[in-house]
């Protein structure tokens, strides 16, 4: 699997095919038994997560995983945990709050008391607080109303336009392929299909299994 | 061939005994016994080794001293060591060897009441019965059950409560705070003392301290509002130092506006330093005396000797029974020495009758056993904290 | 009334000791969801370290060392030593079991507790040792109306409150404190943030244990003693306080500790010392029946 700078790449596959595990291998909370992870021309297989986060990798985890009893603001500050540039952090705070005005309104509220959509925004904003260059997103549309799903995908595209490379896992293959340049399909932990978004959309096997055609 | 001959000898000894029973044994003094053994029994290893080890050393010293003074008409007494490990079953096995050997004339020990009660029938039903003098078994049943073999030099459990109460009353107690440490032993003792106080119309207030308690301010406030002039604490020691320190912090000064009587374990002089002197003037009672705290040249000489031999000279280093163990050994050895010797043999039956009738000279003065086997007129010992030492004041009974 | 207030003061002083130790139970439980049964013994070791420093420096033959300096050293050695002990216990006994069945670390903790008690009993002293508080802090007794307290008792109370506020500020106002709370709430998500969870856990153990060590020093100065068994009963009480307050909740542990001390003192003072603990545990059961999560705990359903 390979993701190039500036791309949006999506990872597709049925339940328990290994998508989240792949993401965790990238961020470093799962160590591969075989194979290696490379980033920016360096092998990072043995790096711990802090080092990877410091190097610009961040994750919006599956099911959001915000800290329920930290306030919105504290959650965001946790995203910036590895950074020490106070002034820049404050600037980034303002930036993400402008991007997600709901978070600004609710900055003092406990994360766990927010709605699913708000939590998803928070998870995204939190990941951005580490100033990632490579952002992994595990099912960012899960549990969102259709309108919000569209907003979400727009946001992903906007982020990509600011220069962040994006690796996104999605159940909603059609929407994912609509914004991605390329995609991989996993089955039982193995890549069974790979190619450009267009080629995948046209692949008959793909159409049968994931696109409901 | 050897075995039948021994049997014959034993039979002859038996006949000789029957023939001379009750005789004054006029020729005894000139008659040197062939072999004399006594046993030291106690928990010399195991969970109670800290109690047993010091006692065993004391008994070894007693035998050595006795032998140095001539033994039994020139025969050296041999000491056999029975380490019962605080188990009646182990005790029975060890005692069986002594029961079948007529030259084993008595036991110093057993130390634990439970061991006595679990093995005494074997000693009593032996022919002849095998007598013992315990230095520490305090359960009332040890001497209340009518066994002729049973003797002890320490005080009985039921002696302490009434004696403690009487001591406080004699000292002028008006209102007593009675405290226990929540163990079976301590609660029973506090109950007895409280009952004896109440019988003399002394008002009491009762409190309990759980093992491991380190803050006593609640109780101390209660002592203030109760206006007690005496505090009685039936405890084995560990709580005493912090408790009296906190009394002092709260302006209850022992010997000035309050008196303090503790029990077993609280006659430990280290409490004085550990309480930064707050314990000075406090009293404590125990079922045995610390020879180091007793006035008298015999006790002082013994303490010097024990220290020279083993480097220890106080209850906390030599164990609580290093005095009573020596005393018990002295009574047994003297009874053996007074017993008649016939054909080189001393009978245990004679040892038992001498234990019952003789008066013995010990490091704690004259000792005589009453018909039960308790020390006649014996009581508990009162200590007082004076300066850096615990001094034995006197012996009292209820 | 006077007696009531006096028992209240007694209870608050004892309770502040409970609270300091309860904080440790709650911090560690909060972050690992494990009952660090050995925590009471860490307090005991702290008291012995303080006693050791005092024994070496007070009445030594070489020089007269100012009491203030000795007390300062006692604090540093006891807090540092207890803190390192806590870290060592975590590293050696608990970390290898972090992903094991929940029972395994509890049993290990009981083992560590027994080990510490036996080690001190055998290698240091089976009998209580003296903390020469006479030579270290003024033995003044303060009087207010009919009420009294030793200065050292007031000192215990005040320092305990200050430490609790400081800890509260550390956990709720600093970035590292937030990281601790994040780790407690979702350990894996905390790693996603680049938080070194192992380090957070070690620091938590250090802080919890250092507070217990400080409690040991304050106790020694207050009551002039230390013994190998002192952490057992106090540990159980402090744990109870933490549960009453809501285990995992820092402010709950503080309030729970004070409440338990007062309750115990009043029950002993006005009902009976023989059944004191019965009332204390009755209170615990009542609280748990009405609020299973404890007075300040999160409702149990709130765990995301
Ligand atoms: N390469 C692999 N080798 C072995 N086991 C794997 C591999 N990848 C995933 N697994 C295991 O398969 C299971 C499911 O993995 P994972 O959670 O990554 O699936 P998923 O595709 O994210 O599923 P979902 O769509 O439900 O989120 C997990 O138990 C994981 O440990
Ligand atoms: Mg998944």
Coordinates of N, CA, C and O and ligand atoms in Angstrom, one line a residue, chain A residues 13-22 62 138-139 171 188-189, ligand 1:
Chain A
X13 N -13.5 -2.1 2.5 CA -13.6 -3.5 2.8 C -14.7 -3.8 3.8 O -15.3 -2.9 4.4
X14 N -15.1 -5.1 3.8 CA -16.2 -5.5 4.7 C -15.8 -5.4 6.1 O -14.7 -5.0 6.5
X15 N -16.8 -5.7 7.0 CA -16.6 -5.7 8.4 C -15.5 -6.7 8.8 O -15.4 -7.7 8.2
X16 N -14.6 -6.3 9.7 CA -13.6 -7.1 10.2 C -12.6 -7.5 9.1 O -11.9 -8.6 9.2
X17 N -12.4 -6.7 8.0 CA -11.5 -7.0 7.0 C -10.1 -6.5 7.4 O -9.1 -6.9 6.7
X18 N -10.0 -5.7 8.4 CA -8.7 -5.2 8.8 C -8.4 -3.8 8.5 O -7.3 -3.3 8.6
X19 N -9.5 -3.0 8.3 CA -9.3 -1.6 7.9 C -8.7 -0.8 9.1 O -7.7 -0.1 9.0
X20 N -9.4 -0.9 10.3 CA -9.0 -0.2 11.4 C -7.6 -0.6 11.9 O -6.8 0.2 12.3
X21 N -7.4 -1.9 11.7 CA -6.1 -2.4 12.1 C -4.9 -1.8 11.3 O -3.9 -1.5 11.8
X22 N -5.2 -1.6 10.0 CA -4.3 -1.0 9.1 C -4.0 0.4 9.6 O -2.8 0.8 9.7
X62 N -11.8 5.5 14.7 CA -13.1 4.9 14.6 C -13.9 5.2 15.8 O -13.4 5.2 17.0
X138 N -10.8 7.1 10.3 CA -11.4 5.8 10.3 C -13.0 6.0 10.4 O -13.5 6.3 11.4
X139 N -13.6 5.8 9.3 CA -15.1 6.0 9.2 C -15.6 7.3 9.7 O -16.4 7.3 10.7
X171 N -17.1 2.9 4.9 CA -18.1 1.9 4.5 C -18.8 2.4 3.3 O -19.1 1.6 2.4
X188 N -10.1 -10.0 4.6 CA -9.4 -10.8 5.5 C -7.9 -10.4 5.7 O -7.0 -11.2 5.6
X189 N -7.7 -9.1 5.8 CA -6.4 -8.6 6.1 C -5.5 -8.5 4.9 O -4.3 -8.2 5.0
Ligands
LIG1 N1 -3.4 -8.3 8.9 C1 -4.1 -8.9 9.9 N2 -3.6 -10.0 10.4 C2 -4.3 -10.7 11.5 N3 -5.4 -10.2 12.0 C3 -5.9 -9.0 11.6 C4 -5.3 -8.3 10.5 N4 -6.0 -7.2 10.3 C5 -7.0 -7.3 11.2 N5 -7.0 -8.3 12.0 C6 -8.0 -8.7 13.0 O1 -9.2 -8.7 12.4 C7 -10.2 -8.2 13.3 C8 -11.0 -7.0 12.7 O2 -10.1 -6.0 12.3 P1 -10.5 -4.5 12.2 O3 -11.1 -4.0 13.4 O4 -9.3 -3.8 11.6 O5 -11.6 -4.6 11.1 P2 -12.4 -3.4 10.3 O6 -12.2 -3.7 8.9 O7 -12.0 -2.1 10.8 O8 -13.9 -3.7 10.7 P3 -15.1 -2.7 10.8 O9 -15.6 -2.4 9.5 O10 -16.1 -3.5 11.6 O11 -14.6 -1.5 11.5 C9 -9.4 -7.7 14.5 O12 -9.6 -8.7 15.5 C10 -8.0 -7.6 14.1 O13 -7.1 -7.9 15.1

